Amino acid sequence: MAAKKHKIRLGVMFGGKSGEHEVSLASAAAVIGGLDPEEYEVIAIGITKSGTIASASEVRTMLPATLLQRVSPWVGEEGGNTPDLKSSLLGHDGRGDRRPDIIFPVLHGPFGEDGTIQGLLEIAGIPYVGCGVLASAVGMDKDFMKRLFLHAGLPVVPYFVESSRGLKQRLAQIRSAAESRFGYPVFSKPANLGSSVGVFKIHDAGEFDQAVLASARFDRKVVVEKGIDARELECAVLGNEEPEASVVGEIIPACEFYDYTAKYRNPDSRAQIPADIAPETAREIRDLSLRAFRAIEGSGLARVDFFLDRNTGTVWLNEINTMPGFTSISMYPKLWAACGAPFADLIRRLIDLGFERHRQREGFTAVRPDGRDGGGMAV
Ligand SMILES: Nc1ncnc2c1ncn2[C@@H]1O[C@H](COP(=O)(O)OP(=O)(O)O)[C@@H](O)[C@H]1O
Ligand SMILES: [Mg+2]
């Protein structure tokens, strides 16, 4: 009989302070449900909406009842006395013996997908799934994301960025700049957010001021962008230094554009996999996806989103998401399933990639300030 294998102690982190708290819960439930209990001991690291670590009883309200016997919560029933995430992960509260081997931060949006949690995990020295600090931060900031994409020669929809403060002061000037550069419709969106929160389609001059000011309520910077009459295509990327691109899928939103309601509330929004597009368009999108992933120095996974202009056939790169939705009906796992990688295999691969990246980063030799070789040889 084969010896019993050591289980990987996997911390699944979910919830969080962002507006995408509920989406994260659904993604985490799918991830936990897709794990083989023989292979993993799952530690549920719930984060409440106020950013504290969820107590065991709070975790019970965050995950489906059917999954609860498959996880152990990171903290006990402390009630109002839960530790903060930082000291808990750094092992300052006596939980060091239950430290996860690796963490899957299934968190979307600010304080999760934006490099902050990744930075904390780096400091704690815990391997984790997905993009590192830089790629996560850039992937969340549409301003810097676009700068890197442009630098890499990728097709970015014509846009400009304005500080929310500047916007309020120079509204009329900004309106006429958008009109003369793009015409209508125009889109306005907060630079750092996601889930279509604060994204507005502006049909004419009469709607401009109110929409951009509303976007400005969510962030320090607003992106004002030419509206494209587009089909929305998405491609999944998986890997570290030699990433692979999946087949291309199409999102068919139930509303005028893929706003928050269409994304999460309207069951009529659907995905078409593979997208019904010309083979050369699919090839172009897969190639652009890998280039976008490399442009931000991605690792692990990302979903890359495109617009295909209905009138001209031009492919535009819209954005990269470093922690895409991971529910069983989300595009990312579905795209890989269509490539022959079922959910459980995909998660195993992501965990392997997380370990691989951690090992690789740990392996670099630190340079000694006195210039001697830091290779550890006695000289
Ligand atoms: N320039 C644009 N042209 C056409 N539709 C757009 C444009 N920008 C955004 N949209 C629509 O708004 C949705 C959300 O915008 P997006 O830039 O993807 O922000 P988020 O990070 O919130 O997903 C897109 O999926 C698309 O439906
Ligand atoms: Mg989007």
mmCIF file of C-alpha atoms and ligand atoms in Angstrom:
data_model
loop_
_atom_site.group_PDB
_atom_site.id
_atom_site.type_symbol
_atom_site.label_atom_id
_atom_site.label_comp_id
_atom_site.label_asym_id
_atom_site.label_seq_id
_atom_site.Cartn_x
_atom_site.Cartn_y
_atom_site.Cartn_z
ATOM 1 C CA MET A 1 0.000 0.000 0.000
ATOM 2 C CA ALA A 2 1.325 3.446 -0.858
ATOM 3 C CA ALA A 3 2.375 5.614 2.052
ATOM 4 C CA LYS A 4 -0.140 8.284 2.974
ATOM 5 C CA LYS A 5 0.884 11.487 1.255
ATOM 6 C CA HIS A 6 1.451 14.686 3.159
ATOM 7 C CA LYS A 7 -1.462 16.995 2.499
ATOM 8 C CA ILE A 8 -0.817 20.525 1.341
ATOM 9 C CA ARG A 9 -2.096 23.002 3.899
ATOM 10 C CA LEU A 10 -3.838 25.500 1.659
ATOM 11 C CA GLY A 11 -5.097 28.815 3.007
ATOM 12 C CA VAL A 12 -8.032 30.080 0.969
ATOM 13 C CA MET A 13 -8.510 33.781 1.556
ATOM 14 C CA PHE A 14 -11.885 35.277 0.693
ATOM 15 C CA GLY A 15 -14.348 38.105 1.324
ATOM 16 C CA GLY A 16 -12.487 41.343 1.887
ATOM 17 C CA LYS A 17 -13.073 45.026 2.098
ATOM 18 C CA SER A 18 -13.809 45.687 -1.564
ATOM 19 C CA GLY A 19 -17.157 46.071 -3.301
ATOM 20 C CA GLU A 20 -16.548 42.610 -4.725
ATOM 21 C CA HIS A 21 -16.902 40.868 -1.357
ATOM 22 C CA GLU A 22 -19.848 38.722 -2.484
ATOM 23 C CA VAL A 23 -18.182 37.726 -5.753
ATOM 24 C CA SER A 24 -15.162 36.626 -3.753
ATOM 25 C CA LEU A 25 -17.332 34.437 -1.521
ATOM 26 C CA ALA A 26 -18.792 32.719 -4.573
ATOM 27 C CA SER A 27 -15.324 32.250 -6.101
ATOM 28 C CA ALA A 28 -13.919 30.832 -2.855
ATOM 29 C CA ALA A 29 -16.817 28.401 -2.520
ATOM 30 C CA ALA A 30 -16.105 27.129 -6.035
ATOM 31 C CA VAL A 31 -12.372 26.818 -5.349
ATOM 32 C CA ILE A 32 -12.910 24.949 -2.068
ATOM 33 C CA GLY A 33 -15.553 22.750 -3.670
ATOM 34 C CA GLY A 34 -13.123 21.887 -6.472
ATOM 35 C CA LEU A 35 -10.304 20.760 -4.182
ATOM 36 C CA ASP A 36 -9.609 17.104 -3.490
ATOM 37 C CA PRO A 37 -9.867 16.665 0.332
ATOM 38 C CA GLU A 38 -7.261 13.874 0.093
ATOM 39 C CA GLU A 39 -4.791 16.327 -1.351
ATOM 40 C CA TYR A 40 -5.438 19.495 0.666
ATOM 41 C CA GLU A 41 -6.135 20.551 4.193
ATOM 42 C CA VAL A 42 -8.057 23.776 3.648
ATOM 43 C CA ILE A 43 -7.761 26.651 6.064
ATOM 44 C CA ALA A 44 -10.523 29.193 5.554
ATOM 45 C CA ILE A 45 -9.164 32.708 5.969
ATOM 46 C CA GLY A 46 -12.281 34.851 5.760
ATOM 47 C CA ILE A 47 -11.934 38.612 5.695
ATOM 48 C CA THR A 48 -14.925 40.631 6.779
ATOM 49 C CA LYS A 49 -16.217 43.726 5.004
ATOM 50 C CA SER A 50 -14.468 45.861 7.591
ATOM 51 C CA GLY A 51 -11.145 44.128 6.909
ATOM 52 C CA THR A 52 -10.810 42.032 10.063
ATOM 53 C CA ILE A 53 -10.237 38.289 10.043
ATOM 54 C CA ALA A 54 -13.524 36.439 10.232
ATOM 55 C CA SER A 55 -14.073 34.393 13.364
ATOM 56 C CA ALA A 56 -15.150 30.772 12.987
ATOM 57 C CA SER A 57 -18.797 31.752 13.377
ATOM 58 C CA GLU A 58 -18.432 34.497 10.761
ATOM 59 C CA VAL A 59 -16.820 32.005 8.359
ATOM 60 C CA ARG A 60 -19.901 29.842 8.764
ATOM 61 C CA THR A 61 -22.020 32.672 7.378
ATOM 62 C CA MET A 62 -19.625 33.286 4.474
ATOM 63 C CA LEU A 63 -19.393 29.802 2.981
ATOM 64 C CA PRO A 64 -22.118 27.367 1.926
ATOM 65 C CA ALA A 65 -23.050 24.939 4.733
ATOM 66 C CA THR A 66 -22.096 21.964 2.547
ATOM 67 C CA LEU A 67 -18.461 23.055 2.475
ATOM 68 C CA LEU A 68 -18.003 23.772 6.161
ATOM 69 C CA GLN A 69 -16.911 20.286 7.156
ATOM 70 C CA ARG A 70 -14.168 20.491 4.531
ATOM 71 C CA VAL A 71 -12.423 23.536 5.983
ATOM 72 C CA SER A 72 -11.014 24.656 9.276
ATOM 73 C CA PRO A 73 -11.316 28.365 10.012
ATOM 74 C CA TRP A 74 -8.072 30.249 10.559
ATOM 75 C CA VAL A 75 -9.214 31.636 13.905
ATOM 76 C CA GLY A 76 -11.583 30.328 16.549
ATOM 77 C CA GLU A 77 -14.765 31.705 18.009
ATOM 78 C CA GLU A 78 -13.167 34.861 19.352
ATOM 79 C CA GLY A 79 -16.208 36.942 18.524
ATOM 80 C CA GLY A 80 -15.370 40.604 18.711
ATOM 81 C CA ASN A 81 -11.772 39.897 19.628
ATOM 82 C CA THR A 82 -10.403 38.673 16.295
ATOM 83 C CA PRO A 83 -6.769 39.415 15.489
ATOM 84 C CA ASP A 84 -5.802 41.644 12.618
ATOM 85 C CA LEU A 85 -4.699 39.994 9.409
ATOM 86 C CA LYS A 86 -1.170 41.316 9.560
ATOM 87 C CA SER A 87 -0.152 39.996 12.953
ATOM 88 C CA SER A 88 -2.000 36.787 12.294
ATOM 89 C CA LEU A 89 -0.149 36.052 9.043
ATOM 90 C CA LEU A 90 3.164 37.112 10.459
ATOM 91 C CA GLY A 91 2.612 34.577 13.236
ATOM 92 C CA HIS A 92 2.527 37.099 16.072
ATOM 93 C CA ASP A 93 -0.561 35.637 17.641
ATOM 94 C CA GLY A 94 0.491 32.077 18.312
ATOM 95 C CA ARG A 95 -0.962 30.639 15.138
ATOM 96 C CA GLY A 96 2.459 29.895 13.652
ATOM 97 C CA ASP A 97 2.052 26.136 13.941
ATOM 98 C CA ARG A 98 -0.958 26.246 11.627
ATOM 99 C CA ARG A 99 0.772 28.396 9.039
ATOM 100 C CA PRO A 100 -0.459 27.518 5.534
ATOM 101 C CA ASP A 101 2.035 26.025 3.046
ATOM 102 C CA ILE A 102 0.520 28.284 0.414
ATOM 103 C CA ILE A 103 -2.318 30.804 0.210
ATOM 104 C CA PHE A 104 -4.838 31.272 -2.576
ATOM 105 C CA PRO A 105 -6.031 34.889 -2.238
ATOM 106 C CA VAL A 106 -9.420 34.573 -3.914
ATOM 107 C CA LEU A 107 -9.993 38.280 -3.416
ATOM 108 C CA HIS A 108 -11.180 40.713 -6.039
ATOM 109 C CA GLY A 109 -10.714 44.469 -6.190
ATOM 110 C CA PRO A 110 -8.867 46.824 -3.832
ATOM 111 C CA PHE A 111 -7.167 45.288 -0.744
ATOM 112 C CA GLY A 112 -6.920 41.891 -2.396
ATOM 113 C CA GLU A 113 -6.253 41.976 -6.099
ATOM 114 C CA ASP A 114 -4.191 45.161 -5.986
ATOM 115 C CA GLY A 115 -0.877 44.004 -4.536
ATOM 116 C CA THR A 116 -1.565 44.923 -0.931
ATOM 117 C CA ILE A 117 -2.320 41.387 0.260
ATOM 118 C CA GLN A 118 0.425 40.088 -2.015
ATOM 119 C CA GLY A 119 2.883 42.416 -0.268
ATOM 120 C CA LEU A 120 1.784 41.150 3.106
ATOM 121 C CA LEU A 121 2.249 37.554 1.961
ATOM 122 C CA GLU A 122 5.724 38.399 0.650
ATOM 123 C CA ILE A 123 6.668 39.847 4.012
ATOM 124 C CA ALA A 124 5.216 36.822 5.793
ATOM 125 C CA GLY A 125 7.250 34.607 3.422
ATOM 126 C CA ILE A 126 4.200 32.537 2.491
ATOM 127 C CA PRO A 127 3.922 31.297 -1.113
ATOM 128 C CA TYR A 128 0.701 32.359 -2.844
ATOM 129 C CA VAL A 129 -1.280 31.764 -5.984
ATOM 130 C CA GLY A 130 -1.325 34.346 -8.741
ATOM 131 C CA CYS A 131 0.353 37.580 -9.630
ATOM 132 C CA GLY A 132 2.940 39.275 -7.440
ATOM 133 C CA VAL A 133 2.877 42.765 -5.968
ATOM 134 C CA LEU A 134 3.800 44.687 -9.111
ATOM 135 C CA ALA A 135 1.494 42.909 -11.557
ATOM 136 C CA SER A 136 -1.391 42.968 -9.096
ATOM 137 C CA ALA A 137 -0.988 46.694 -8.431
ATOM 138 C CA VAL A 138 -0.650 47.586 -12.092
ATOM 139 C CA GLY A 139 -3.534 45.306 -13.051
ATOM 140 C CA MET A 140 -5.784 47.248 -10.681
ATOM 141 C CA ASP A 141 -4.760 50.712 -11.873
ATOM 142 C CA LYS A 142 -6.158 51.368 -15.340
ATOM 143 C CA ASP A 143 -3.882 54.403 -15.720
ATOM 144 C CA PHE A 144 -0.618 52.496 -15.190
ATOM 145 C CA MET A 145 -1.930 49.386 -16.901
ATOM 146 C CA LYS A 146 -2.540 51.377 -20.066
ATOM 147 C CA ARG A 147 0.874 53.031 -19.856
ATOM 148 C CA LEU A 148 2.574 49.625 -19.804
ATOM 149 C CA PHE A 149 0.342 48.336 -22.585
ATOM 150 C CA LEU A 150 1.179 51.343 -24.757
ATOM 151 C CA HIS A 151 4.858 50.876 -23.997
ATOM 152 C CA ALA A 152 4.544 47.294 -25.225
ATOM 153 C CA GLY A 153 2.864 48.493 -28.443
ATOM 154 C CA LEU A 154 -0.515 46.978 -27.579
ATOM 155 C CA PRO A 155 -3.765 48.398 -29.015
ATOM 156 C CA VAL A 156 -5.293 50.556 -26.263
ATOM 157 C CA VAL A 157 -8.598 52.394 -26.808
ATOM 158 C CA PRO A 158 -7.955 56.177 -27.107
ATOM 159 C CA TYR A 159 -8.252 57.662 -23.612
ATOM 160 C CA PHE A 160 -6.974 60.217 -21.188
ATOM 161 C CA VAL A 161 -6.667 60.231 -17.430
ATOM 162 C CA GLU A 162 -7.643 63.144 -15.258
ATOM 163 C CA SER A 163 -7.271 63.568 -11.514
ATOM 164 C CA SER A 164 -10.612 63.662 -9.762
ATOM 165 C CA ARG A 165 -9.636 67.018 -8.341
ATOM 166 C CA GLY A 166 -8.674 68.478 -11.716
ATOM 167 C CA LEU A 167 -11.883 67.170 -13.174
ATOM 168 C CA LYS A 168 -14.017 69.162 -10.782
ATOM 169 C CA GLN A 169 -12.069 72.315 -11.492
ATOM 170 C CA ARG A 170 -11.916 72.067 -15.288
ATOM 171 C CA LEU A 171 -15.086 70.231 -16.200
ATOM 172 C CA ALA A 172 -15.996 72.255 -19.295
ATOM 173 C CA GLN A 173 -12.492 72.001 -20.754
ATOM 174 C CA ILE A 174 -12.373 68.261 -20.154
ATOM 175 C CA ARG A 175 -15.791 67.809 -21.723
ATOM 176 C CA SER A 176 -14.745 69.583 -24.891
ATOM 177 C CA ALA A 177 -11.435 67.659 -24.986
ATOM 178 C CA ALA A 178 -13.352 64.368 -24.838
ATOM 179 C CA GLU A 179 -15.832 65.562 -27.462
ATOM 180 C CA SER A 180 -13.207 66.671 -29.935
ATOM 181 C CA ARG A 181 -10.920 63.674 -29.414
ATOM 182 C CA PHE A 182 -13.461 60.854 -29.192
ATOM 183 C CA GLY A 183 -16.990 62.007 -30.028
ATOM 184 C CA TYR A 184 -19.880 60.241 -28.310
ATOM 185 C CA PRO A 185 -20.362 57.778 -26.744
ATOM 186 C CA VAL A 186 -17.610 58.193 -24.193
ATOM 187 C CA PHE A 187 -16.952 55.998 -21.166
ATOM 188 C CA SER A 188 -15.826 57.281 -17.807
ATOM 189 C CA LYS A 189 -14.472 55.024 -15.091
ATOM 190 C CA PRO A 190 -12.534 55.222 -11.849
ATOM 191 C CA ALA A 191 -8.892 54.212 -12.484
ATOM 192 C CA ASN A 192 -8.839 51.792 -9.555
ATOM 193 C CA LEU A 193 -11.893 49.665 -8.983
ATOM 194 C CA GLY A 194 -13.385 46.862 -11.058
ATOM 195 C CA SER A 195 -16.702 45.064 -11.350
ATOM 196 C CA SER A 196 -17.962 47.966 -13.476
ATOM 197 C CA VAL A 197 -18.605 50.006 -10.313
ATOM 198 C CA GLY A 198 -18.511 53.701 -11.237
ATOM 199 C CA VAL A 199 -18.316 52.943 -14.986
ATOM 200 C CA PHE A 200 -20.656 55.081 -17.104
ATOM 201 C CA LYS A 201 -21.544 55.206 -20.754
ATOM 202 C CA ILE A 202 -22.005 58.847 -21.713
ATOM 203 C CA HIS A 203 -24.271 59.216 -24.731
ATOM 204 C CA ASP A 204 -24.171 63.010 -25.184
ATOM 205 C CA ALA A 205 -22.870 66.283 -23.743
ATOM 206 C CA GLY A 206 -25.840 66.507 -21.380
ATOM 207 C CA GLU A 207 -24.745 63.374 -19.524
ATOM 208 C CA PHE A 208 -21.050 64.162 -19.354
ATOM 209 C CA ASP A 209 -20.611 66.214 -16.187
ATOM 210 C CA GLN A 210 -22.765 64.081 -13.951
ATOM 211 C CA ALA A 211 -21.152 60.829 -15.132
ATOM 212 C CA VAL A 212 -17.503 61.846 -14.789
ATOM 213 C CA LEU A 213 -18.189 63.406 -11.396
ATOM 214 C CA ALA A 214 -19.848 60.169 -10.314
ATOM 215 C CA SER A 215 -16.788 58.158 -11.464
ATOM 216 C CA ALA A 216 -14.603 60.640 -9.586
ATOM 217 C CA ARG A 217 -16.327 59.749 -6.317
ATOM 218 C CA PHE A 218 -14.633 56.328 -6.361
ATOM 219 C CA ASP A 219 -10.985 57.166 -6.949
ATOM 220 C CA ARG A 220 -8.326 59.845 -7.235
ATOM 221 C CA LYS A 221 -8.159 59.389 -11.001
ATOM 222 C CA VAL A 222 -10.758 58.998 -13.721
ATOM 223 C CA VAL A 223 -10.238 57.414 -17.135
ATOM 224 C CA VAL A 224 -12.194 59.060 -19.949
ATOM 225 C CA GLU A 225 -12.270 56.853 -23.007
ATOM 226 C CA LYS A 226 -13.677 56.579 -26.508
ATOM 227 C CA GLY A 227 -16.738 54.330 -26.553
ATOM 228 C CA ILE A 228 -16.406 51.369 -28.866
ATOM 229 C CA ASP A 229 -19.409 49.637 -30.407
ATOM 230 C CA ALA A 230 -17.964 46.303 -29.541
ATOM 231 C CA ARG A 231 -18.293 42.609 -28.937
ATOM 232 C CA GLU A 232 -16.536 41.696 -25.682
ATOM 233 C CA LEU A 233 -14.005 38.899 -25.871
ATOM 234 C CA GLU A 234 -11.948 37.346 -23.096
ATOM 235 C CA CYS A 235 -8.939 35.081 -22.984
ATOM 236 C CA ALA A 236 -7.428 33.236 -20.011
ATOM 237 C CA VAL A 237 -3.689 33.138 -19.369
ATOM 238 C CA LEU A 238 -1.984 30.542 -17.169
ATOM 239 C CA GLY A 239 1.692 30.179 -16.318
ATOM 240 C CA ASN A 240 4.711 31.986 -14.988
ATOM 241 C CA GLU A 241 7.554 32.669 -17.349
ATOM 242 C CA GLU A 242 6.137 30.606 -20.183
ATOM 243 C CA PRO A 243 2.447 31.474 -20.017
ATOM 244 C CA GLU A 244 -0.195 29.831 -22.166
ATOM 245 C CA ALA A 245 -3.351 31.385 -23.581
ATOM 246 C CA SER A 246 -6.724 29.637 -23.667
ATOM 247 C CA VAL A 247 -9.357 29.659 -26.369
ATOM 248 C CA VAL A 248 -11.236 32.956 -26.685
ATOM 249 C CA GLY A 249 -14.694 33.402 -25.180
ATOM 250 C CA GLU A 250 -17.354 36.027 -25.772
ATOM 251 C CA ILE A 251 -19.459 37.747 -23.126
ATOM 252 C CA ILE A 252 -22.949 38.556 -24.269
ATOM 253 C CA PRO A 253 -24.222 41.124 -21.744
ATOM 254 C CA ALA A 254 -27.904 41.342 -20.994
ATOM 255 C CA CYS A 255 -27.756 45.147 -20.712
ATOM 256 C CA GLU A 256 -26.461 47.959 -22.898
ATOM 257 C CA PHE A 257 -22.969 47.301 -21.616
ATOM 258 C CA TYR A 258 -21.408 44.892 -19.178
ATOM 259 C CA ASP A 259 -22.269 46.894 -16.068
ATOM 260 C CA TYR A 260 -22.494 45.598 -12.511
ATOM 261 C CA THR A 261 -26.071 44.384 -12.917
ATOM 262 C CA ALA A 262 -25.290 42.569 -16.145
ATOM 263 C CA LYS A 263 -22.254 40.951 -14.540
ATOM 264 C CA TYR A 264 -23.698 39.707 -11.299
ATOM 265 C CA ARG A 265 -27.433 40.071 -11.163
ATOM 266 C CA ASN A 266 -28.782 39.384 -14.626
ATOM 267 C CA PRO A 267 -28.856 35.689 -15.508
ATOM 268 C CA ASP A 268 -29.377 36.584 -19.170
ATOM 269 C CA SER A 269 -25.745 37.678 -19.509
ATOM 270 C CA ARG A 270 -24.006 34.692 -20.971
ATOM 271 C CA ALA A 271 -20.738 33.384 -22.282
ATOM 272 C CA GLN A 272 -20.087 31.843 -25.685
ATOM 273 C CA ILE A 273 -17.076 29.516 -25.690
ATOM 274 C CA PRO A 274 -15.321 29.429 -28.021
ATOM 275 C CA ALA A 275 -16.335 32.795 -29.417
ATOM 276 C CA ASP A 276 -17.731 32.733 -32.916
ATOM 277 C CA ILE A 277 -14.909 34.740 -34.515
ATOM 278 C CA ALA A 278 -12.492 34.281 -37.401
ATOM 279 C CA PRO A 279 -9.521 32.013 -36.580
ATOM 280 C CA GLU A 280 -7.084 34.847 -37.286
ATOM 281 C CA THR A 281 -8.914 37.125 -34.839
ATOM 282 C CA ALA A 282 -8.712 34.399 -32.184
ATOM 283 C CA ARG A 283 -4.996 34.007 -32.881
ATOM 284 C CA GLU A 284 -4.471 37.742 -32.600
ATOM 285 C CA ILE A 285 -6.331 37.864 -29.273
ATOM 286 C CA ARG A 286 -4.351 34.962 -27.821
ATOM 287 C CA ASP A 287 -1.106 36.593 -28.875
ATOM 288 C CA LEU A 288 -2.150 39.972 -27.432
ATOM 289 C CA SER A 289 -3.188 38.242 -24.183
ATOM 290 C CA LEU A 290 0.269 36.793 -23.686
ATOM 291 C CA ARG A 291 1.862 40.125 -24.527
ATOM 292 C CA ALA A 292 -0.422 41.910 -22.059
ATOM 293 C CA PHE A 293 0.457 39.351 -19.369
ATOM 294 C CA ARG A 294 4.153 39.861 -19.990
ATOM 295 C CA ALA A 295 3.770 43.654 -20.147
ATOM 296 C CA ILE A 296 2.674 43.715 -16.502
ATOM 297 C CA GLU A 297 5.023 40.866 -15.548
ATOM 298 C CA GLY A 298 2.136 38.603 -14.644
ATOM 299 C CA SER A 299 2.470 35.235 -12.959
ATOM 300 C CA GLY A 300 0.052 32.432 -12.266
ATOM 301 C CA LEU A 301 -3.113 33.621 -13.894
ATOM 302 C CA ALA A 302 -4.939 36.515 -15.488
ATOM 303 C CA ARG A 303 -7.949 37.083 -17.688
ATOM 304 C CA VAL A 304 -7.421 39.514 -20.517
ATOM 305 C CA ASP A 305 -10.451 41.394 -21.876
ATOM 306 C CA PHE A 306 -10.886 42.813 -25.370
ATOM 307 C CA PHE A 307 -13.266 44.805 -27.506
ATOM 308 C CA LEU A 308 -13.838 43.726 -31.099
ATOM 309 C CA ASP A 309 -15.134 46.778 -32.957
ATOM 310 C CA ARG A 310 -18.325 45.713 -34.753
ATOM 311 C CA ASN A 311 -17.810 48.283 -37.493
ATOM 312 C CA THR A 312 -14.117 48.082 -38.275
ATOM 313 C CA GLY A 313 -13.122 44.631 -36.940
ATOM 314 C CA THR A 314 -10.335 46.266 -34.907
ATOM 315 C CA VAL A 315 -9.279 44.387 -31.775
ATOM 316 C CA TRP A 316 -8.729 46.637 -28.737
ATOM 317 C CA LEU A 317 -7.159 45.502 -25.499
ATOM 318 C CA ASN A 318 -9.433 46.691 -22.668
ATOM 319 C CA GLU A 319 -7.898 45.376 -19.463
ATOM 320 C CA ILE A 320 -6.182 42.582 -17.591
ATOM 321 C CA ASN A 321 -7.662 41.107 -14.421
ATOM 322 C CA THR A 322 -5.140 39.435 -12.154
ATOM 323 C CA MET A 323 -7.716 37.648 -10.000
ATOM 324 C CA PRO A 324 -10.623 36.972 -12.307
ATOM 325 C CA GLY A 325 -13.930 35.613 -11.050
ATOM 326 C CA PHE A 326 -13.500 31.975 -10.138
ATOM 327 C CA THR A 327 -17.006 30.664 -9.641
ATOM 328 C CA SER A 328 -17.774 27.456 -11.476
ATOM 329 C CA ILE A 329 -19.631 29.489 -14.100
ATOM 330 C CA SER A 330 -16.966 32.185 -14.419
ATOM 331 C CA MET A 331 -15.217 32.743 -17.715
ATOM 332 C CA TYR A 332 -11.700 31.947 -16.475
ATOM 333 C CA PRO A 333 -12.266 28.318 -15.417
ATOM 334 C CA LYS A 334 -14.693 27.780 -18.289
ATOM 335 C CA LEU A 335 -12.116 28.862 -20.849
ATOM 336 C CA TRP A 336 -9.630 26.333 -19.470
ATOM 337 C CA ALA A 337 -12.277 23.631 -19.249
ATOM 338 C CA ALA A 338 -12.847 24.206 -22.971
ATOM 339 C CA CYS A 339 -9.112 23.595 -23.478
ATOM 340 C CA GLY A 340 -9.349 20.244 -21.691
ATOM 341 C CA ALA A 341 -8.305 21.356 -18.187
ATOM 342 C CA PRO A 342 -11.072 20.659 -15.679
ATOM 343 C CA PHE A 343 -11.498 22.834 -12.579
ATOM 344 C CA ALA A 344 -9.573 20.569 -10.164
ATOM 345 C CA ASP A 345 -6.595 20.299 -12.557
ATOM 346 C CA LEU A 346 -6.599 24.052 -13.056
ATOM 347 C CA ILE A 347 -6.423 24.707 -9.327
ATOM 348 C CA ARG A 348 -3.640 22.145 -8.875
ATOM 349 C CA ARG A 349 -1.688 23.854 -11.647
ATOM 350 C CA LEU A 350 -2.191 27.294 -10.076
ATOM 351 C CA ILE A 351 -0.919 26.014 -6.744
ATOM 352 C CA ASP A 352 2.117 24.444 -8.409
ATOM 353 C CA LEU A 353 2.823 27.735 -10.170
ATOM 354 C CA GLY A 354 2.595 29.594 -6.833
ATOM 355 C CA PHE A 355 5.169 27.264 -5.270
ATOM 356 C CA GLU A 356 7.350 27.509 -8.358
ATOM 357 C CA ARG A 357 7.395 31.298 -8.253
ATOM 358 C CA HIS A 358 8.159 31.340 -4.551
ATOM 359 C CA ARG A 359 11.045 28.865 -4.957
ATOM 360 C CA GLN A 360 12.416 30.856 -7.822
ATOM 361 C CA ARG A 361 12.339 34.143 -5.919
ATOM 362 C CA GLU A 362 13.905 32.580 -2.860
ATOM 363 C CA GLY A 363 16.670 31.117 -5.009
ATOM 364 C CA PHE A 364 18.158 34.436 -6.075
ATOM 365 C CA THR A 365 21.401 35.184 -4.350
ATOM 366 C CA ALA A 366 21.397 38.332 -2.291
ATOM 367 C CA VAL A 367 24.272 40.636 -3.159
ATOM 368 C CA ARG A 368 26.500 41.543 -0.268
ATOM 369 C CA PRO A 369 27.108 45.250 0.196
ATOM 370 C CA ASP A 370 30.873 44.624 0.293
ATOM 371 C CA GLY A 371 30.721 43.225 -3.226
ATOM 372 C CA ARG A 372 31.844 39.702 -2.285
ATOM 373 C CA ASP A 373 30.120 36.739 -3.835
ATOM 374 C CA GLY A 374 27.039 35.922 -1.771
ATOM 375 C CA GLY A 375 27.010 32.329 -2.957
ATOM 376 C CA GLY A 376 27.791 30.941 0.480
ATOM 377 C CA MET A 377 31.301 29.622 -0.315
ATOM 378 C CA ALA A 378 33.872 30.104 2.405
ATOM 379 C CA VAL A 379 36.662 32.284 1.023
HETATM 380 N N1 LIG B 1 -14.348 52.178 -24.154
HETATM 381 C C1 LIG B 1 -15.406 51.371 -24.010
HETATM 382 N N2 LIG B 1 -16.213 51.081 -25.061
HETATM 383 C C2 LIG B 1 -17.277 50.267 -24.922
HETATM 384 N N3 LIG B 1 -17.629 49.668 -23.769
HETATM 385 C C3 LIG B 1 -16.879 49.920 -22.682
HETATM 386 C C4 LIG B 1 -15.723 50.771 -22.746
HETATM 387 N N4 LIG B 1 -15.166 50.811 -21.521
HETATM 388 C C5 LIG B 1 -15.938 50.040 -20.729
HETATM 389 N N5 LIG B 1 -16.967 49.502 -21.416
HETATM 390 C C6 LIG B 1 -18.031 48.622 -20.860
HETATM 391 O O1 LIG B 1 -18.006 48.694 -19.440
HETATM 392 C C7 LIG B 1 -17.635 47.436 -18.863
HETATM 393 C C8 LIG B 1 -16.746 47.666 -17.653
HETATM 394 O O2 LIG B 1 -15.612 48.423 -17.998
HETATM 395 P P1 LIG B 1 -14.133 47.946 -17.658
HETATM 396 O O3 LIG B 1 -13.196 48.908 -18.260
HETATM 397 O O4 LIG B 1 -13.968 46.530 -18.075
HETATM 398 O O5 LIG B 1 -14.072 48.108 -16.085
HETATM 399 P P2 LIG B 1 -14.073 47.062 -14.887
HETATM 400 O O6 LIG B 1 -12.678 47.009 -14.397
HETATM 401 O O7 LIG B 1 -15.000 47.664 -13.894
HETATM 402 O O8 LIG B 1 -14.532 45.726 -15.417
HETATM 403 C C9 LIG B 1 -16.954 46.687 -19.998
HETATM 404 O O9 LIG B 1 -17.017 45.288 -19.817
HETATM 405 C C10 LIG B 1 -17.781 47.175 -21.190
HETATM 406 O O10 LIG B 1 -19.046 46.534 -21.237
HETATM 407 MG MG MG B 2 -13.856 44.692 -17.053
#
